[in-house]
Coordinates of C-alpha atoms in Angstrom, one line a residue:
X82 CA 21.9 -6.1 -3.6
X83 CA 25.0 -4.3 -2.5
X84 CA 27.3 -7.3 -3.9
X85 CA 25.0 -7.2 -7.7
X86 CA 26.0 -4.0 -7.8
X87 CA 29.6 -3.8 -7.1
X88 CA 30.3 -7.0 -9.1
X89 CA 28.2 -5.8 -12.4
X90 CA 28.3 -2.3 -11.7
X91 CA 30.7 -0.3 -9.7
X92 CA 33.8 -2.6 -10.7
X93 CA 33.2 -2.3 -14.1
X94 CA 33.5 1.8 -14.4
X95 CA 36.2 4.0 -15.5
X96 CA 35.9 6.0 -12.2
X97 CA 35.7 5.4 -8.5
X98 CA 32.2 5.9 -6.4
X99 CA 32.5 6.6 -3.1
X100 CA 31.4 4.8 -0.5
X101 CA 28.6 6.8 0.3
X102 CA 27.3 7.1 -3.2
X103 CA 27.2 3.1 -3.3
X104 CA 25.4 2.9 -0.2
X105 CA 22.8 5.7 -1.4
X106 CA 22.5 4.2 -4.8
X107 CA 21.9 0.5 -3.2
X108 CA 19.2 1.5 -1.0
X109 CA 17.6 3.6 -4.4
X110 CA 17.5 0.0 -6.1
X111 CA 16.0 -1.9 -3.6
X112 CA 13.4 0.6 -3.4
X113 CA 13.1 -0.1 -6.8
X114 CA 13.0 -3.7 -6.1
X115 CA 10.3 -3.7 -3.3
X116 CA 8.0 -1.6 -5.8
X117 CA 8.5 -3.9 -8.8
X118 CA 7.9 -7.0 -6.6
X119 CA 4.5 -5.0 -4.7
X120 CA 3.5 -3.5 -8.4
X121 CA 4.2 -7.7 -9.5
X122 CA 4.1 -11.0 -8.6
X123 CA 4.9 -14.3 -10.7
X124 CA 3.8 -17.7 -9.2
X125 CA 4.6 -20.9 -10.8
X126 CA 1.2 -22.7 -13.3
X127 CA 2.2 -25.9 -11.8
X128 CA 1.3 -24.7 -8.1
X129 CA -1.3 -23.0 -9.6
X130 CA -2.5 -25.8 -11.0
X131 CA -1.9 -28.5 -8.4
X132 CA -4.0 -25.5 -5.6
X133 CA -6.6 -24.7 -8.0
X134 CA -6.9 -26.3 -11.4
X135 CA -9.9 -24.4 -12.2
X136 CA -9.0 -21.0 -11.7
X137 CA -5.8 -21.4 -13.7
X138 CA -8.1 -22.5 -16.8
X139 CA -10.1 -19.4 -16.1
X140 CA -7.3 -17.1 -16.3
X141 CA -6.5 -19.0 -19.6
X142 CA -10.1 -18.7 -21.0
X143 CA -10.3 -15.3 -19.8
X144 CA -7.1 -14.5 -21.3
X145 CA -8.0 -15.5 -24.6
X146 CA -11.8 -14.0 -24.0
X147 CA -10.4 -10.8 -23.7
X148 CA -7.9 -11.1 -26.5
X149 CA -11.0 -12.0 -29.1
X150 CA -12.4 -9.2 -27.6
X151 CA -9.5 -6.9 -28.5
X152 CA -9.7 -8.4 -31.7
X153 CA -12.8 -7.7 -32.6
X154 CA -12.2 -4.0 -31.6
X155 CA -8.9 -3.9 -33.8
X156 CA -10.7 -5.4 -36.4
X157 CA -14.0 -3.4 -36.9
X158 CA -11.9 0.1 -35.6
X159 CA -13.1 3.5 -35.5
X160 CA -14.6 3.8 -31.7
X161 CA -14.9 0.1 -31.0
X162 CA -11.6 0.3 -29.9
X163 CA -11.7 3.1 -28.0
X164 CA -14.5 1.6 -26.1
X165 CA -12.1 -1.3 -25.6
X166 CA -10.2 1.2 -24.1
X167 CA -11.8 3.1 -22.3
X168 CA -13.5 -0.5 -20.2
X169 CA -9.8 -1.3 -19.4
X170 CA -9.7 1.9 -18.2
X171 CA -12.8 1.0 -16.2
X172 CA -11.5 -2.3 -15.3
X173 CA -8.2 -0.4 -13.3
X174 CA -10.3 2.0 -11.6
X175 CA -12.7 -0.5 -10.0
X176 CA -10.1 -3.4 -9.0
X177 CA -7.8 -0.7 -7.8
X178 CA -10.2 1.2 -5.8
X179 CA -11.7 -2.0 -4.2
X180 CA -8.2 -2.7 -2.4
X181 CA -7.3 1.0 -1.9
X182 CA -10.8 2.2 -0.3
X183 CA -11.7 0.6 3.2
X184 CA -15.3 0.8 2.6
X185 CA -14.5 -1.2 -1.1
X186 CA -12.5 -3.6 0.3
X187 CA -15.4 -6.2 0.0
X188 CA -13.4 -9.4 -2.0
X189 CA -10.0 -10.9 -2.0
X190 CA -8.8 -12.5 -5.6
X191 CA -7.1 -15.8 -5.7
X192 CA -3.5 -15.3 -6.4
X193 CA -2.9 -15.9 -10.3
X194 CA 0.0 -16.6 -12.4
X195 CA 0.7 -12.8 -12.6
X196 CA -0.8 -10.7 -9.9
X197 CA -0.9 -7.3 -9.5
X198 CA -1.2 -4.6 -6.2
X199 CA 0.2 -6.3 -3.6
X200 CA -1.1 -9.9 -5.2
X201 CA -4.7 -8.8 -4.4
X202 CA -5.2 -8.1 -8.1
X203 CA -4.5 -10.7 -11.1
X204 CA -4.4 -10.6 -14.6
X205 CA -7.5 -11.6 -15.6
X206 CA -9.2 -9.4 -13.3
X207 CA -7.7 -6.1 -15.3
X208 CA -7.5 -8.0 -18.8
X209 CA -10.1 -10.5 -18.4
X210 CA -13.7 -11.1 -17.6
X211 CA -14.1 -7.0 -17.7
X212 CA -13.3 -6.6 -21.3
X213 CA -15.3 -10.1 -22.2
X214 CA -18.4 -8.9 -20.0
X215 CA -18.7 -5.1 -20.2
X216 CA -17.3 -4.9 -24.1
X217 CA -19.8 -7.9 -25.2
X218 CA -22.6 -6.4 -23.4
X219 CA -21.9 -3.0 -24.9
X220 CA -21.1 -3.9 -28.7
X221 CA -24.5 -6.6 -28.8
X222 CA -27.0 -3.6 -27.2
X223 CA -25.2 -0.9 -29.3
X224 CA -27.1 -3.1 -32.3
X225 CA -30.6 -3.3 -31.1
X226 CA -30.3 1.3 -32.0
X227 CA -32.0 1.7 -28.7
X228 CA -32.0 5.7 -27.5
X229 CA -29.9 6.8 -24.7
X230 CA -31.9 6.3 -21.8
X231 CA -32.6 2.7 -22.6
X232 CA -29.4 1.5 -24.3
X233 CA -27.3 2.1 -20.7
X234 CA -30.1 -0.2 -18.7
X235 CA -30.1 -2.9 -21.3
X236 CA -26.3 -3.0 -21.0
X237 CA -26.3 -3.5 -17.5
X238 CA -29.0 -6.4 -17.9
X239 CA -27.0 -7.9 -20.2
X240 CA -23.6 -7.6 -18.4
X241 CA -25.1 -8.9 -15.4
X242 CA -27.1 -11.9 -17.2
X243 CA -23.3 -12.9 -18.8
X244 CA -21.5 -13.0 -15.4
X245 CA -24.1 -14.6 -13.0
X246 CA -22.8 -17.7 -13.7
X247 CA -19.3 -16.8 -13.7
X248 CA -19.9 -15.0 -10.3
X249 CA -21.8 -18.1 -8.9
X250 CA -18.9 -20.6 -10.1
X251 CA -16.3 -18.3 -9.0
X252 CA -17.4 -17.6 -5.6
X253 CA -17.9 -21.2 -5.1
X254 CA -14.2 -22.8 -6.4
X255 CA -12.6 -19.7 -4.7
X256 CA -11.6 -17.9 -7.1
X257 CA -12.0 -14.9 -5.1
X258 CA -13.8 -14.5 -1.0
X259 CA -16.3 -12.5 0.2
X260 CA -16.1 -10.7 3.1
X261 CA -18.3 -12.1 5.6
X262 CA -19.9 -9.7 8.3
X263 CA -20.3 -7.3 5.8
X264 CA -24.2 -6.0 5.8
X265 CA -23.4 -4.7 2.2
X266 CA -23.5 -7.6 0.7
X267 CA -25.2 -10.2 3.5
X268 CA -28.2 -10.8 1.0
X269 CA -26.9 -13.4 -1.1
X270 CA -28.3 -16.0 -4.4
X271 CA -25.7 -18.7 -4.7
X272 CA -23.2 -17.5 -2.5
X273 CA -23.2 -14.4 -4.9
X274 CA -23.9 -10.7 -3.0
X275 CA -27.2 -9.3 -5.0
X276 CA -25.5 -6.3 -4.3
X277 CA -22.3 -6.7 -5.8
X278 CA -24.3 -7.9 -9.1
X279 CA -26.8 -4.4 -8.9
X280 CA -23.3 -2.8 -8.3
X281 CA -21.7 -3.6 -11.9
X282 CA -25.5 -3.4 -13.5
X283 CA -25.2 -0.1 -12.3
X284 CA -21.4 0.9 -13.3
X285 CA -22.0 -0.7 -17.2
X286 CA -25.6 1.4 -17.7
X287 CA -23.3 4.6 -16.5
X288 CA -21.0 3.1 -18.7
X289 CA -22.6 3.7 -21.9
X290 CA -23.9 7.3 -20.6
X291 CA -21.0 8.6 -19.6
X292 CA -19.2 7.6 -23.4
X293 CA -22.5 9.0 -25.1
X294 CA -22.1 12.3 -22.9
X295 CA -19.0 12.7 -23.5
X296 CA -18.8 11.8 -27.0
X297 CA -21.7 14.1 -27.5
X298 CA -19.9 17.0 -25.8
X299 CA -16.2 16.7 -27.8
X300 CA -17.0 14.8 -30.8
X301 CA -18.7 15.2 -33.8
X302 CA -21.6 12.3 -34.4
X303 CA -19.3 10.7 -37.9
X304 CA -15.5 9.0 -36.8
X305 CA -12.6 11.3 -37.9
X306 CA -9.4 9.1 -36.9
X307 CA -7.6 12.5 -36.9
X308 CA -9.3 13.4 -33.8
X309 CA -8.0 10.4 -32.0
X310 CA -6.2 12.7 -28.7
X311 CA -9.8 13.5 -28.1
X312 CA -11.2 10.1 -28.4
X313 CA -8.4 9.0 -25.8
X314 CA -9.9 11.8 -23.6
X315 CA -13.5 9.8 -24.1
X316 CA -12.5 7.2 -23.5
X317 CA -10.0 7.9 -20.1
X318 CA -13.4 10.2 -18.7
X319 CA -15.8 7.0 -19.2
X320 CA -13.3 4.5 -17.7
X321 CA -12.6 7.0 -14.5
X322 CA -16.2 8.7 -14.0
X323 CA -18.6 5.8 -14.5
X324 CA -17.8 4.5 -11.8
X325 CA -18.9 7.0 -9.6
X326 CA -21.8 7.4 -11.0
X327 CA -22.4 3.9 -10.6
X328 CA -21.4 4.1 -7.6
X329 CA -24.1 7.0 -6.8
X330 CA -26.7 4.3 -8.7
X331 CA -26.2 2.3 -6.6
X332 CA -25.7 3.5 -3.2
X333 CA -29.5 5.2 -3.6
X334 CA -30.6 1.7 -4.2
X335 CA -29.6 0.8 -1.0
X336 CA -30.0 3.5 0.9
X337 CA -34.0 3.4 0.3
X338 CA -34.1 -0.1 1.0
X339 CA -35.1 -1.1 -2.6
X340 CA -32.6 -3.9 -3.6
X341 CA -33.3 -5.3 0.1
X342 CA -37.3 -5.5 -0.8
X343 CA -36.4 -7.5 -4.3
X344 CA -34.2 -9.6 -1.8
X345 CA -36.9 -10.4 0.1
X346 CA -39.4 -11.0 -2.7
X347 CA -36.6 -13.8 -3.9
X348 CA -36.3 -15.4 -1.0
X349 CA -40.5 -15.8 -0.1
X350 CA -40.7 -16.9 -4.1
X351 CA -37.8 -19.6 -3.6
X352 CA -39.8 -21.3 -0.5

């Protein structure tokens, strides 16, 4: 670093820096450097592919999932896209927590062509399967005109029915690992944690209530694109607060032993 910058930098200035200066401003930029390559990680497709074939065509299809997705959003306007926006939101706050928070820190992601957070997060994990599952869920129940108190469920049915699959073939190619002593999520259906599934049924149904509350609360019921600093605020709320209230869903599930009993019930009926 300290020969970069004094053969493209230092030598090239109409004035002299001082030694110290250098030495100050070289240890400022691999700071810089250590941050960019933590906050960012490139690995090559054709290691990628020759590793894991698989999981490089799911970032693809997730990729271009989640671009139709935006698509649609841009396309229709008004709040669809600030939905859109407000489950990327969503999308940051739950794969960042889940590495940052001990008790959270349940999966590990397969390193992808672009990973993020240390390579514990990639791409297609913050514009990905969140935006294709969540959005999808959210924009084909927000059509059946059900009231509040059932649309939020029905999301989170439909959220989870999309994804079982994708969480059953994931988990078996490796595309991410589960931790394995973990009494959280020991009950398990196809190597998939029936916890982890209750978990983002949960998150998506308070979802959908926290955008309605706070619509409700700062909006007017009709669009007005002129409001759109206020929409942002919707939609930052939703993506940041439904999660704890999923997470407060969820955690009274398990505490009173309920997802344990349908557990239970699965595995006498599958005998």
């Amino acid at each position: 670093m300290d020969y970069l910058l004094d053969r493209y930098l230092f030598d090239n200035l109409p004035f002299t820096v001082s030694p110290e200066t250098r030495k100050g401003i070289g240890q400022k930029a691999v700071t810089m450097v250590q941050w960019a390559d933590w906050f960012c990680k490139y690995k090559s497709p054709v290691e990628l592919i020759q590793n894991n074939p698989y999981f490089f065509a799911a970032e693809l299809v997730f990729g271009f999932l989640c671009m139709l997705t935006f698509a649609h959003a841009y396309r229709h306007g008004g709040r669809y896209l600030y939905t859109w926006i407000a489950v990327t939101v969503h999308a940051f706050v739950i794969e960042t927590l889940a590495i940052s928070v001990p008790e959270l820190n349940l999966y590990w992601h397969a390193q992808g062509m672009l990973s993020f957070f240390g390579m514990r997060v990639p791409l297609y994990a913050l514009f990905g399967f969140h935006q294709m599952f969540l959005y999808t869920s959210y924009v084909l129940v927000s059509r059946m005109r059900l009231p509040w108190w059932g649309e939020g469920p029905a999301v989170g049915l439909s959220s989870v029915m999309l994804q079982l699959p994708f969480r059953m073939l994931g988990t078996k190619l490796l595309w991410w690992t589960w931790h394995d002593t973990d009494p959280t999520i020991e009950d398990r259906m196809f190597w998939t944690p029936w916890s982890s599934l209750y978990f983002y049924a949960a998150c998506a149904c308070s979802f959908v209530w926290m955008l309605r509350l706070t619509r409700r609360l700062l909006l007017e019921k009709e669009y007005d694109w002129m409001k759109f600093p206020k929409e942002l605020t919707c939609s930052f709320l939703t993506g940041v607060l439904s999660y704890w209230l999923g997470t407060a869903q969820a955690g009274h599930c398990v505490c009173n032993g309920e997802l344990s009993h349908w557990c239970t019930v699965y595995k006498l009926s599958s005998h």
